[in-house]
Tab-separated table of C-alpha atoms in Angstrom:
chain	number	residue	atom	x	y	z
A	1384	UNK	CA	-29.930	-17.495	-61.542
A	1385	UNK	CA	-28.208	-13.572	-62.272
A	1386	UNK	CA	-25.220	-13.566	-64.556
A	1387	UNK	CA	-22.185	-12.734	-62.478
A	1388	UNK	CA	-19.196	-10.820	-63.326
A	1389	UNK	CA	-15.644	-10.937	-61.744
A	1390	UNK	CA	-12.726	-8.773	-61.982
A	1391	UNK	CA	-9.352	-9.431	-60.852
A	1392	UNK	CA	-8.134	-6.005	-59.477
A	1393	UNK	CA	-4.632	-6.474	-57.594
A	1394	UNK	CA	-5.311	-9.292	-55.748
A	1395	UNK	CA	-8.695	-8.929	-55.102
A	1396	UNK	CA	-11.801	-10.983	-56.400
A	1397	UNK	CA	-14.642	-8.946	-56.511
A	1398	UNK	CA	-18.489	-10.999	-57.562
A	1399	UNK	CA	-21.543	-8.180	-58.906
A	1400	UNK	CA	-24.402	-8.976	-59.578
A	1401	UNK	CA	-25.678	-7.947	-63.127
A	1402	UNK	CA	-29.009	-8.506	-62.158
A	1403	UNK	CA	-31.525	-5.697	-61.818
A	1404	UNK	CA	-33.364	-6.811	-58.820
A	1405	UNK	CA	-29.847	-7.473	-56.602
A	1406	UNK	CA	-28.499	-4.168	-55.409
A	1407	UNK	CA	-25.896	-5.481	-52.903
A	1408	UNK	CA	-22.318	-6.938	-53.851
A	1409	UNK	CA	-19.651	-8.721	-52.288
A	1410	UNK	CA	-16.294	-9.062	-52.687
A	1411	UNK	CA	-13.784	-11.749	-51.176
A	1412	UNK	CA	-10.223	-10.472	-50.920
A	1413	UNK	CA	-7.518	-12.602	-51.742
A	1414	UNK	CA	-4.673	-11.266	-49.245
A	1415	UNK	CA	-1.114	-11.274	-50.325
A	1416	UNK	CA	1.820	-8.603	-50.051
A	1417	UNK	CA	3.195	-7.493	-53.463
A	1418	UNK	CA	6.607	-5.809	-51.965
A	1419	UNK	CA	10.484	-5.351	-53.888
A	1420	UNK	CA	11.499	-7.135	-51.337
A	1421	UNK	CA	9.030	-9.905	-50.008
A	1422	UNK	CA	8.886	-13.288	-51.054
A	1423	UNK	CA	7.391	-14.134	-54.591
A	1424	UNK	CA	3.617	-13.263	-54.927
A	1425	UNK	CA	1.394	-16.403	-55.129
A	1426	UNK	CA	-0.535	-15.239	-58.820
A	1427	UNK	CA	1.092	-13.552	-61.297
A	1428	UNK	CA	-0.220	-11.892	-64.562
A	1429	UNK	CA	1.646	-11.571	-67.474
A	1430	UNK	CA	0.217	-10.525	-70.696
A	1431	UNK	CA	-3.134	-11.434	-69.237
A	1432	UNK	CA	-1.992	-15.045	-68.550
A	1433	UNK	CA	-1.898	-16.039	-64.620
A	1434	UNK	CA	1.224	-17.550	-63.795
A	1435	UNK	CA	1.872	-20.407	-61.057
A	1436	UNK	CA	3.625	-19.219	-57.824
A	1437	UNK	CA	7.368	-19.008	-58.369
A	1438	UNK	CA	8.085	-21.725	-55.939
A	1439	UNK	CA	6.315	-24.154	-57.761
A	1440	UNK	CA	7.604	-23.330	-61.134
A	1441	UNK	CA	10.762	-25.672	-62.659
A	1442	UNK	CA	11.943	-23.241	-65.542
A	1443	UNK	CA	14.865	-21.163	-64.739
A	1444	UNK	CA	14.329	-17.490	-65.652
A	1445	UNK	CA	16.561	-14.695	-67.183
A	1446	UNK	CA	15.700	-11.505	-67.213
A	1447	UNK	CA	16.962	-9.360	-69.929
A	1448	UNK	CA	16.329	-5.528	-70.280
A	1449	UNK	CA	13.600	-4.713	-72.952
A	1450	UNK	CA	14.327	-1.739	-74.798
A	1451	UNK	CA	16.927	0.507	-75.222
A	1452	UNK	CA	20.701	0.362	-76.070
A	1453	UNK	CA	21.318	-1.536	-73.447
A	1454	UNK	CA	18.563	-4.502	-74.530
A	1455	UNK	CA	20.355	-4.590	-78.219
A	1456	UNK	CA	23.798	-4.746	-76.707
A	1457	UNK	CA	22.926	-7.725	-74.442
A	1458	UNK	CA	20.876	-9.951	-76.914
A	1459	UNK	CA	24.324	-9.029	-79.007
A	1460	UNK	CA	26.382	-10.417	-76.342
A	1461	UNK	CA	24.289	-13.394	-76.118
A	1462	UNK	CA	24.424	-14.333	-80.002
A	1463	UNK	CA	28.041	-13.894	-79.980
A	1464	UNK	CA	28.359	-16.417	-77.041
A	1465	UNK	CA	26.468	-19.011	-79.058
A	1466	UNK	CA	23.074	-17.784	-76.889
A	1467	UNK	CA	21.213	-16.359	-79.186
A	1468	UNK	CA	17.268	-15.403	-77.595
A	1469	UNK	CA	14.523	-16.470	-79.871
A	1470	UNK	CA	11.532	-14.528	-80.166
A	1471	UNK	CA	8.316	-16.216	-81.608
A	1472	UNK	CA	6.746	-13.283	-81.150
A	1473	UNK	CA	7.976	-9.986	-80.933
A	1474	UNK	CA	5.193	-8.262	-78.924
A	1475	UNK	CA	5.537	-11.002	-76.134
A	1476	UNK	CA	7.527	-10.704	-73.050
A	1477	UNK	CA	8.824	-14.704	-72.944
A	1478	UNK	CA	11.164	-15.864	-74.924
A	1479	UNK	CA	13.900	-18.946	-75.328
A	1480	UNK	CA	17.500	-19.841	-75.860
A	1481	UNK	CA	17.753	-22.709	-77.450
A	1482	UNK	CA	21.369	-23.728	-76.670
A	1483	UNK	CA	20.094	-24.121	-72.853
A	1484	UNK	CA	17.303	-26.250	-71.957
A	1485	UNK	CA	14.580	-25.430	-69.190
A	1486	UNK	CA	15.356	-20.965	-69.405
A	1487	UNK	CA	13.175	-18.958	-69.989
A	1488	UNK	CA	14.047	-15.121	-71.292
A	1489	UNK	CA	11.189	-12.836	-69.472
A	1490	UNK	CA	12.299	-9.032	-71.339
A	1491	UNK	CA	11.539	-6.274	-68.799
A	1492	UNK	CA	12.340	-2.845	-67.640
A	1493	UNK	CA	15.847	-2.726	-66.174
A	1494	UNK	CA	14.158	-1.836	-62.251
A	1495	UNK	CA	11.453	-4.806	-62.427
A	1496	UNK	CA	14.441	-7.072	-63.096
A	1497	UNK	CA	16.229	-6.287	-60.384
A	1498	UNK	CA	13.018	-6.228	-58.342
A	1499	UNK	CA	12.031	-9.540	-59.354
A	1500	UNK	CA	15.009	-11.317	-58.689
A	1501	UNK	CA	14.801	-10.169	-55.030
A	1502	UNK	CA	11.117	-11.960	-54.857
A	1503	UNK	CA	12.348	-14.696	-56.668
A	1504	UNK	CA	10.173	-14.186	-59.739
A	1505	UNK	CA	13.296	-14.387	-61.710
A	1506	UNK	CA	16.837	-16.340	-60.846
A	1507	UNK	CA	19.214	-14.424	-63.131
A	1508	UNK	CA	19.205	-11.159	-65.082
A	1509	UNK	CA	21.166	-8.528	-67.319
A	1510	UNK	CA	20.894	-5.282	-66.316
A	1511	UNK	CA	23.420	-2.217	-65.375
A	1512	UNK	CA	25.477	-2.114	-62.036
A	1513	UNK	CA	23.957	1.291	-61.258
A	1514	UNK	CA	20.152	-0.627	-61.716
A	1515	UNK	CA	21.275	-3.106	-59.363
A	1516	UNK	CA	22.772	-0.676	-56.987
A	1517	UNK	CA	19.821	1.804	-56.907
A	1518	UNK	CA	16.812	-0.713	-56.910
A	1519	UNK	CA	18.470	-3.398	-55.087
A	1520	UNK	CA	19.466	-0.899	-52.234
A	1521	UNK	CA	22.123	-3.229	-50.713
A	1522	UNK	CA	19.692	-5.948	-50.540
A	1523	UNK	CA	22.354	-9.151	-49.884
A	1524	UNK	CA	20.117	-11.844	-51.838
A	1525	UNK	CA	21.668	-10.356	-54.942
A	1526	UNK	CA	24.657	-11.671	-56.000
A	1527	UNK	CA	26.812	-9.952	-58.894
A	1528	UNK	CA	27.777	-13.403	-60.747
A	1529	UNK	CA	29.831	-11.433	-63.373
A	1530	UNK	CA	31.049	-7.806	-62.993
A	1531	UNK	CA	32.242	-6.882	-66.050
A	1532	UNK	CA	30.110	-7.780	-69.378
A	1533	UNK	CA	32.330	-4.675	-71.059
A	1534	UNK	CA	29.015	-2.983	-72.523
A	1535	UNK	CA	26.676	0.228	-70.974
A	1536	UNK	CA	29.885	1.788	-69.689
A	1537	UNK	CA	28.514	5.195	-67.892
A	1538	UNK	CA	29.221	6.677	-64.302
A	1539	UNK	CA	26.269	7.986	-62.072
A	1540	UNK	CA	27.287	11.751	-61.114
A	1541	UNK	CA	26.858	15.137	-59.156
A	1542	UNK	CA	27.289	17.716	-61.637
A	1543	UNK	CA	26.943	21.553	-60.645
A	1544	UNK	CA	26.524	24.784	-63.058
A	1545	UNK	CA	29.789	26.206	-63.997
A	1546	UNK	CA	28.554	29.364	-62.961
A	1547	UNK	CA	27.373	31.821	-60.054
A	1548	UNK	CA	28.237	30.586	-56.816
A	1549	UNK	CA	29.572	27.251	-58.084
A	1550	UNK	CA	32.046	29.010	-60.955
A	1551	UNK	CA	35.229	28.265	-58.593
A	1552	UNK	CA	33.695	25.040	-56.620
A	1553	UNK	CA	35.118	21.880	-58.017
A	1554	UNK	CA	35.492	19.375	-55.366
A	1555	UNK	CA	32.555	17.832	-52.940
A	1556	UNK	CA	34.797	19.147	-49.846
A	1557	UNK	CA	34.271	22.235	-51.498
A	1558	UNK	CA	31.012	21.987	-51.990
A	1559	UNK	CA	29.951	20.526	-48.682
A	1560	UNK	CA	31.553	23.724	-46.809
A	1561	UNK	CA	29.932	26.578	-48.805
A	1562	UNK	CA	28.079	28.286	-46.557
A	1563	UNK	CA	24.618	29.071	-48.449
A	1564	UNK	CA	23.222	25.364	-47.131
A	1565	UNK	CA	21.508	25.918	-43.818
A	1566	UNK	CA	17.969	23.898	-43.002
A	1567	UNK	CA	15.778	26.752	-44.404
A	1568	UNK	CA	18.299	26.917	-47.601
A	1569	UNK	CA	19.433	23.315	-48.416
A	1570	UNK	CA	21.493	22.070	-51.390
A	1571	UNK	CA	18.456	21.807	-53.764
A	1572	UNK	CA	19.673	18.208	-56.057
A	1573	UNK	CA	17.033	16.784	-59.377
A	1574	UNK	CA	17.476	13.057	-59.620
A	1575	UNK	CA	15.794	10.074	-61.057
A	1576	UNK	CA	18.315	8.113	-58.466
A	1577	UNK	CA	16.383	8.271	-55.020
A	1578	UNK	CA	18.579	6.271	-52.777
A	1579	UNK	CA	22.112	6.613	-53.848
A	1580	UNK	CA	21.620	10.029	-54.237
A	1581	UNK	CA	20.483	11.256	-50.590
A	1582	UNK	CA	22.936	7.560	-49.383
A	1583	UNK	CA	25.894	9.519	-51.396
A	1584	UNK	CA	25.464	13.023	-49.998
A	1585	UNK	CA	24.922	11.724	-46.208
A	1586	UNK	CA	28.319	9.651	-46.947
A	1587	UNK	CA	30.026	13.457	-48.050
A	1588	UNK	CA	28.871	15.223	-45.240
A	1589	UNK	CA	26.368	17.217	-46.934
A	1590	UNK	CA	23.558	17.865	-44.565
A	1591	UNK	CA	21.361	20.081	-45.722
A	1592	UNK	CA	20.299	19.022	-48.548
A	1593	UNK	CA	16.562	18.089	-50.652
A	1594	UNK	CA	15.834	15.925	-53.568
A	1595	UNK	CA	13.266	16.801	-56.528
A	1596	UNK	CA	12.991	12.894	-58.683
A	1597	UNK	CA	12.756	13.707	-62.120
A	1598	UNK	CA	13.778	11.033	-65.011
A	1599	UNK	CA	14.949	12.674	-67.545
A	1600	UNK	CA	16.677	15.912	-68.909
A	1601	UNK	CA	17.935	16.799	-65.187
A	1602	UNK	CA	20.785	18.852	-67.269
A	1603	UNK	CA	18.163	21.775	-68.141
A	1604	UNK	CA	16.689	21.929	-63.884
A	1605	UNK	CA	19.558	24.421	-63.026
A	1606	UNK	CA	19.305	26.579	-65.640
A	1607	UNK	CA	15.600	26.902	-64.963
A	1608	UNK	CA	16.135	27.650	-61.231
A	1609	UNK	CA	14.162	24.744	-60.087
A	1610	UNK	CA	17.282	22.797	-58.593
A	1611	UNK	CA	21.398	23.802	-57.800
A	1612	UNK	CA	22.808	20.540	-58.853
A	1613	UNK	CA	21.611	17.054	-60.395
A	1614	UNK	CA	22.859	13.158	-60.129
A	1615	UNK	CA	22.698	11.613	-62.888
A	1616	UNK	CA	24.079	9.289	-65.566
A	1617	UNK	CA	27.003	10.366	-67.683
A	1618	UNK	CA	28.929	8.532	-70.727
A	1619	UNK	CA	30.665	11.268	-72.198
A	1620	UNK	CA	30.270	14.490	-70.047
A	1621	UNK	CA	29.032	15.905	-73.529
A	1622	UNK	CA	25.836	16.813	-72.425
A	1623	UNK	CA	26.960	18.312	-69.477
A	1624	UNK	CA	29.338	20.456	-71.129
A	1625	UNK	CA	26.446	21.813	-73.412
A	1626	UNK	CA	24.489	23.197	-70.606
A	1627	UNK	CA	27.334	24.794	-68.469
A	1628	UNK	CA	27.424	21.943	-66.500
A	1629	UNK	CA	30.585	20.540	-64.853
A	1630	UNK	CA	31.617	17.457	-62.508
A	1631	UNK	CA	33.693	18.354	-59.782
A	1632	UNK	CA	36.582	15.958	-57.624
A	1633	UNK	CA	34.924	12.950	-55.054
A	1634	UNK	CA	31.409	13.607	-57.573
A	1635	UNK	CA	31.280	10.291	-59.177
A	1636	UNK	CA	29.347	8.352	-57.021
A	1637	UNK	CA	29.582	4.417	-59.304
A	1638	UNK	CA	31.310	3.418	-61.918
A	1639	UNK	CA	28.785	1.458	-64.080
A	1640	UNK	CA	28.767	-1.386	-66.731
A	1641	UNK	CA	26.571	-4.417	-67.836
A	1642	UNK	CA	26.290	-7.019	-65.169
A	1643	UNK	CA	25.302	-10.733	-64.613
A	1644	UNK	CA	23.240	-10.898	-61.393
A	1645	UNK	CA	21.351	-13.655	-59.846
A	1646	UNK	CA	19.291	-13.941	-56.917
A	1647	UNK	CA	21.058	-16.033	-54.220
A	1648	UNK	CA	18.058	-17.991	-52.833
A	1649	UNK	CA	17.488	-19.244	-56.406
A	1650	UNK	CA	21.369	-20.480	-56.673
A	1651	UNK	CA	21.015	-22.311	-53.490
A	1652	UNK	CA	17.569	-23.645	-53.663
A	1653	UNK	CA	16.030	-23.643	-57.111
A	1654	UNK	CA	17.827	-27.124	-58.979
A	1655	UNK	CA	19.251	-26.329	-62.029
A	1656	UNK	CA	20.261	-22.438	-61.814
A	1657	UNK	CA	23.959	-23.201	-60.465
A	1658	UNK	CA	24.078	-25.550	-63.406
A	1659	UNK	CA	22.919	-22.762	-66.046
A	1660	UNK	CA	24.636	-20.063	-64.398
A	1661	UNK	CA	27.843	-22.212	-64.739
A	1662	UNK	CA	27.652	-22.745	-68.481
A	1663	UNK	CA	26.475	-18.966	-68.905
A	1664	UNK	CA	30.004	-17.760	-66.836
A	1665	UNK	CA	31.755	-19.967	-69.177
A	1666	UNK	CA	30.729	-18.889	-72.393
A	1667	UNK	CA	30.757	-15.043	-71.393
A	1668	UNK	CA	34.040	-15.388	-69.704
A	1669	UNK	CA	35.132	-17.003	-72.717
A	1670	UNK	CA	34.308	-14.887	-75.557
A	1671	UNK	CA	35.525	-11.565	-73.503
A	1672	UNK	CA	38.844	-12.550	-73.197
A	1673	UNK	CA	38.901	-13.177	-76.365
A	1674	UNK	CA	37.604	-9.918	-78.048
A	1675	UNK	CA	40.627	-7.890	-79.579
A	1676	UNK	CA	42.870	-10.972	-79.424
A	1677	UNK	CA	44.815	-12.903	-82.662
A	1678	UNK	CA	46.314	-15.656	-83.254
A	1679	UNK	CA	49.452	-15.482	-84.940
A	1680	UNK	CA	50.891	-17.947	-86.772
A	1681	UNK	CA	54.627	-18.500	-88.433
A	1682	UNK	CA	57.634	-20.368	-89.639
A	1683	UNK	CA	60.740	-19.984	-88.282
A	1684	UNK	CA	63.954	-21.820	-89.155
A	1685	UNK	CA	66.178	-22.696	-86.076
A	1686	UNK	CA	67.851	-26.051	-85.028
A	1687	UNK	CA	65.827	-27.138	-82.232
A	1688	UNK	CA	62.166	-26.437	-81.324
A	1689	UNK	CA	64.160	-24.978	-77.740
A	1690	UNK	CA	66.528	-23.403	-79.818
A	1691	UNK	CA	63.638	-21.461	-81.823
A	1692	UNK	CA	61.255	-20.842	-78.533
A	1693	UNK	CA	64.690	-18.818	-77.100
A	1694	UNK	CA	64.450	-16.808	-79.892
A	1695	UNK	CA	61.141	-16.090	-79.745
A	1696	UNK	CA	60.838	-15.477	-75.627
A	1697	UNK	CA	63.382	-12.564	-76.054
A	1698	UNK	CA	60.882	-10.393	-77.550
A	1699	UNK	CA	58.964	-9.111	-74.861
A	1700	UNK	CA	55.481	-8.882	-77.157
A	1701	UNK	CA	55.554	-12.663	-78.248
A	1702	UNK	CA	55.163	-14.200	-75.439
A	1703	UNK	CA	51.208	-15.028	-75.748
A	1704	UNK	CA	48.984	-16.165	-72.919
A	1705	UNK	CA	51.304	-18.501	-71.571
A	1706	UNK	CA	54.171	-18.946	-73.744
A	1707	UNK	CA	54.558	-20.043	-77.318
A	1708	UNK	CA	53.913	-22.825	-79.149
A	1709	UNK	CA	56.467	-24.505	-81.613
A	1710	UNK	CA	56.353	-27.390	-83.865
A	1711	UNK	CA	58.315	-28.933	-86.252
A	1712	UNK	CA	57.072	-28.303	-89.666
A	1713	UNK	CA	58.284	-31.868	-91.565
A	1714	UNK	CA	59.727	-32.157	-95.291
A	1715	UNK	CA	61.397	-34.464	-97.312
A	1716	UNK	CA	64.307	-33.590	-98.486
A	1717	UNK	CA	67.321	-36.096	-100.701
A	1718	UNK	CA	64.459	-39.183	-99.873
A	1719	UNK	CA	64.716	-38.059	-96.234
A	1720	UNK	CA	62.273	-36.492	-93.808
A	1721	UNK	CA	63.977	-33.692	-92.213
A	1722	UNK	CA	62.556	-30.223	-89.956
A	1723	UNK	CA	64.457	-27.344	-90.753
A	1724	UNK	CA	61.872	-24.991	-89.972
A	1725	UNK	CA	59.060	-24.774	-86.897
A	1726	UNK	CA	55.995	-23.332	-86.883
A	1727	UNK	CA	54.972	-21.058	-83.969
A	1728	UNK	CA	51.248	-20.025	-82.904
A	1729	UNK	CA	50.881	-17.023	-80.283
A	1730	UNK	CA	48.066	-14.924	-79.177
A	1731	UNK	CA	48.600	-11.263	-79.784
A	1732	UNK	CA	46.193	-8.257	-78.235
A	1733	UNK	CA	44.996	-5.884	-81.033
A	1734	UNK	CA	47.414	-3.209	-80.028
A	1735	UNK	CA	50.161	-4.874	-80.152
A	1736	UNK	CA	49.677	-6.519	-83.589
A	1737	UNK	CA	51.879	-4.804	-85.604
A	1738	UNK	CA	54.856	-4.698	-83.123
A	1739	UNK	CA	54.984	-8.704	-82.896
A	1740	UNK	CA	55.132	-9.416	-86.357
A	1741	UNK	CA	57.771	-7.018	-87.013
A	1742	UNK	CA	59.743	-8.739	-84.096
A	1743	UNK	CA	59.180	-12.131	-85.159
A	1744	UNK	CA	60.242	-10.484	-88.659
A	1745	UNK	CA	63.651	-9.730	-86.830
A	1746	UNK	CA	64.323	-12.929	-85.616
A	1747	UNK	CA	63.700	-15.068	-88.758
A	1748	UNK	CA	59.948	-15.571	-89.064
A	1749	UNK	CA	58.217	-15.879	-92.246
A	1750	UNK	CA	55.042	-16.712	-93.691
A	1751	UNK	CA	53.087	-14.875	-90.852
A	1752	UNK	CA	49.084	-15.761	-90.545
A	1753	UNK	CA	47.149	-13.738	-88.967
A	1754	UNK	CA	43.136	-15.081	-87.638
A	1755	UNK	CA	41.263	-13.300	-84.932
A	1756	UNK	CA	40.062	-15.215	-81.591
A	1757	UNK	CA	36.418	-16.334	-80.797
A	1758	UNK	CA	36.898	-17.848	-77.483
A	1759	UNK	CA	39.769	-18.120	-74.655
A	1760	UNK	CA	38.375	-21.105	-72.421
A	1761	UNK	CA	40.132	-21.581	-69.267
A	1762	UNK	CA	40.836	-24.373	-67.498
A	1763	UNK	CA	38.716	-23.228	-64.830
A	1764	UNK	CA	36.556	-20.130	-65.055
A	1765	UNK	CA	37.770	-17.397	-62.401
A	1766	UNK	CA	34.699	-15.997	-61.625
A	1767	UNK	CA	32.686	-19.340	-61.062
A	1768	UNK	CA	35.250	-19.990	-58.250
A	1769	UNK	CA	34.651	-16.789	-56.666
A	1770	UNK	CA	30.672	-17.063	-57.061
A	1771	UNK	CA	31.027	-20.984	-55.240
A	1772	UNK	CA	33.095	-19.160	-52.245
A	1773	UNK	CA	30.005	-16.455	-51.868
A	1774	UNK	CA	27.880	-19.179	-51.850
A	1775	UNK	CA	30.283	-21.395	-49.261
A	1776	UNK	CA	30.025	-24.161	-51.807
């Protein structure tokens, strides 16, 4: 009997014979469609391990970005939400949070995540609203569970030279009526960003216009004459500004920040995802409010624990979250327990530090305490009630 060899080439089984008196081969195709936006592919293979189909797995996947700013910024989110990922091994793709039983962390480029969660390969990732936006294309099977992770904060936009025949255009009405764009001239834009570039420009009324992809330093393709105007990413406008580079009025095409997205299918059908999606909203939700926020703590002397909250409500920065709290602080005094003097505890935004104590200064306080907040738990989490009414749950 001849050895036989197989390969596993995108889908496709192919059998050779090694032996030297067979000349022929076959090969038996496995069909499937490997598509952004089909369902989940029957085999996948991940660091040369073949995976089971996605509908028959049970672990819940996250997808978290794998290098970059943005991947160190999220796994720092995560450990200061009590999630920290652990890493066995830091060449492998899989990983764990202990805190949450049955996920799995899968670390990938920011596009694949956002591709994968449309096939259902994945049920939730972390990745940049602009990601999700460009590589999701609309698609309504993603669902932005929370909006605002406060991390990655950029803008994708059209920037034009300074100079030439753009020195005194600075608007996209502007723009979109200079007369140098005809069919055999068209606004000539470099982008990395392939569909809300050419969406963004038919949205303007721009119609003449062609699109060169290119990924990275777009800032350098007008000087060079290869291109009149790029989309692209911007965090500063410093970089912009160094090449004679300007944005102009109706440019910015998305504001853009960390995001929470899941895939819907996988809320609705895959058990256990609403369940870790829930505790993830909560612990996010609950550390964010509380970044930049104190507690402060003081006595105050005052007849009544009404009497001392009065005082306290006048001053327009001590109000806290939803009023303060006062307490009488208990002494004994001549063999008798007496309170002459309550304690109040408020929470106090960063900027405003300063100002409160010298108020509650003014009015009698003493003794102030200052600690800084870790969480602000709600009684309900906002955004879990909006993500139920997308769902019609």
């Amino acid at each position: 009997m001849s050895a036989v060899q197989t390969f596993f080439i995108q889908g496709s089984v192919s059998s050779f014979s090694s032996s030297p008196s067979v000349t022929s081969c076959r090969k038996v195709s496995v069909k499937f469609t490997v598509s952004c936006c089909s369902a989940a592919s029957p085999v996948t293979v991940v660091n040369g391990n073949v995976e089971k189909r996605s509908s028959d797995r049970n672990e819940i996947r996250l997808g978290l970005p794998s290098k970059g700013r943005m991947a160190t910024d999220t796994l720092d989110l995560l450990k200061d939400c009590q999630l920290s990922v652990r890493q066995v091994n830091p060449r492998q793709y899989v990983a764990e949070i202990p805190q949450i039983s049955n996920l799995e962390v899968w670390f990938q480029r920011p596009k694949d995540i956002v591709r994968k969660l449309v096939s259902g390969d994945l049920d939730l990732g972390i990745v940049g609203l602009d990601t999700v936006s460009e590589f999701g294309q609309g698609n309504e099977d993603l669902i932005i569970v929370h909006d605002s992770l406060d991390y990655g904060d950029c803008r994708l936009s059209l920037a034009i030279p300074k100079y030439g025949i753009f020195e005194n255009v600075n608007s996209m009405k502007e723009l979109a009526e200079m007369p140098q764009w005809t069919p055999e001239r068209p606004l000539r834009v470099a982008t990395g960003f392939t569909y809300l570039g050419p969406k963004f420009m038919k949205d303007n009324g721009l119609k003449h216009v062609t699109f060169s992809t290119a990924d990275g330093a777009l800032e350098a393709a007008p000087a060079m004459g290869i291109a009149d105007a790029i989309v692209d990413l911007v965090s500063s406008g410093t970089t912009l500004r160094e090449n004679n580079l300007k944005e102009i009025e109706g440019g910015v095409i998305l504001e853009s920040q960390a995001v929470l997205v899941a895939g819907r299918k996988s809320l609705m059908q895959r058990k256990g995802v609403l369940d870790i999606t829930h505790e993830m909203l909560e612990r996010l939700e609950a550390h964010l409010r509380a970044v930049g926020q104190f507690t402060v703590t003081a006595n105050m002397r005052g007849s009544s624990a009404e009497e001392v909250a009065e005082r306290i409500l006048s001053q327009t920065s001590l109000s806290g979250l939803q009023g303060p709290t006062v307490s009488p602080v208990f002494c004994k005094r001549d063999g008798r327990v007496t309170a002459d003097y309550f304690a109040i505890v408020i929470c106090v935004p960063k900027k405003a530090l300063y100002k409160s104590v010298q108020q509650l200064r003014a009015i009698g306080g003493s003794g102030v305490l200052i600690s800084p907040l870790t969480y602000i738990f709600d009684e309900e989490t906002p955004r879990w009630r909006q993500l139920l009414s997308m769902l019609g749950l």
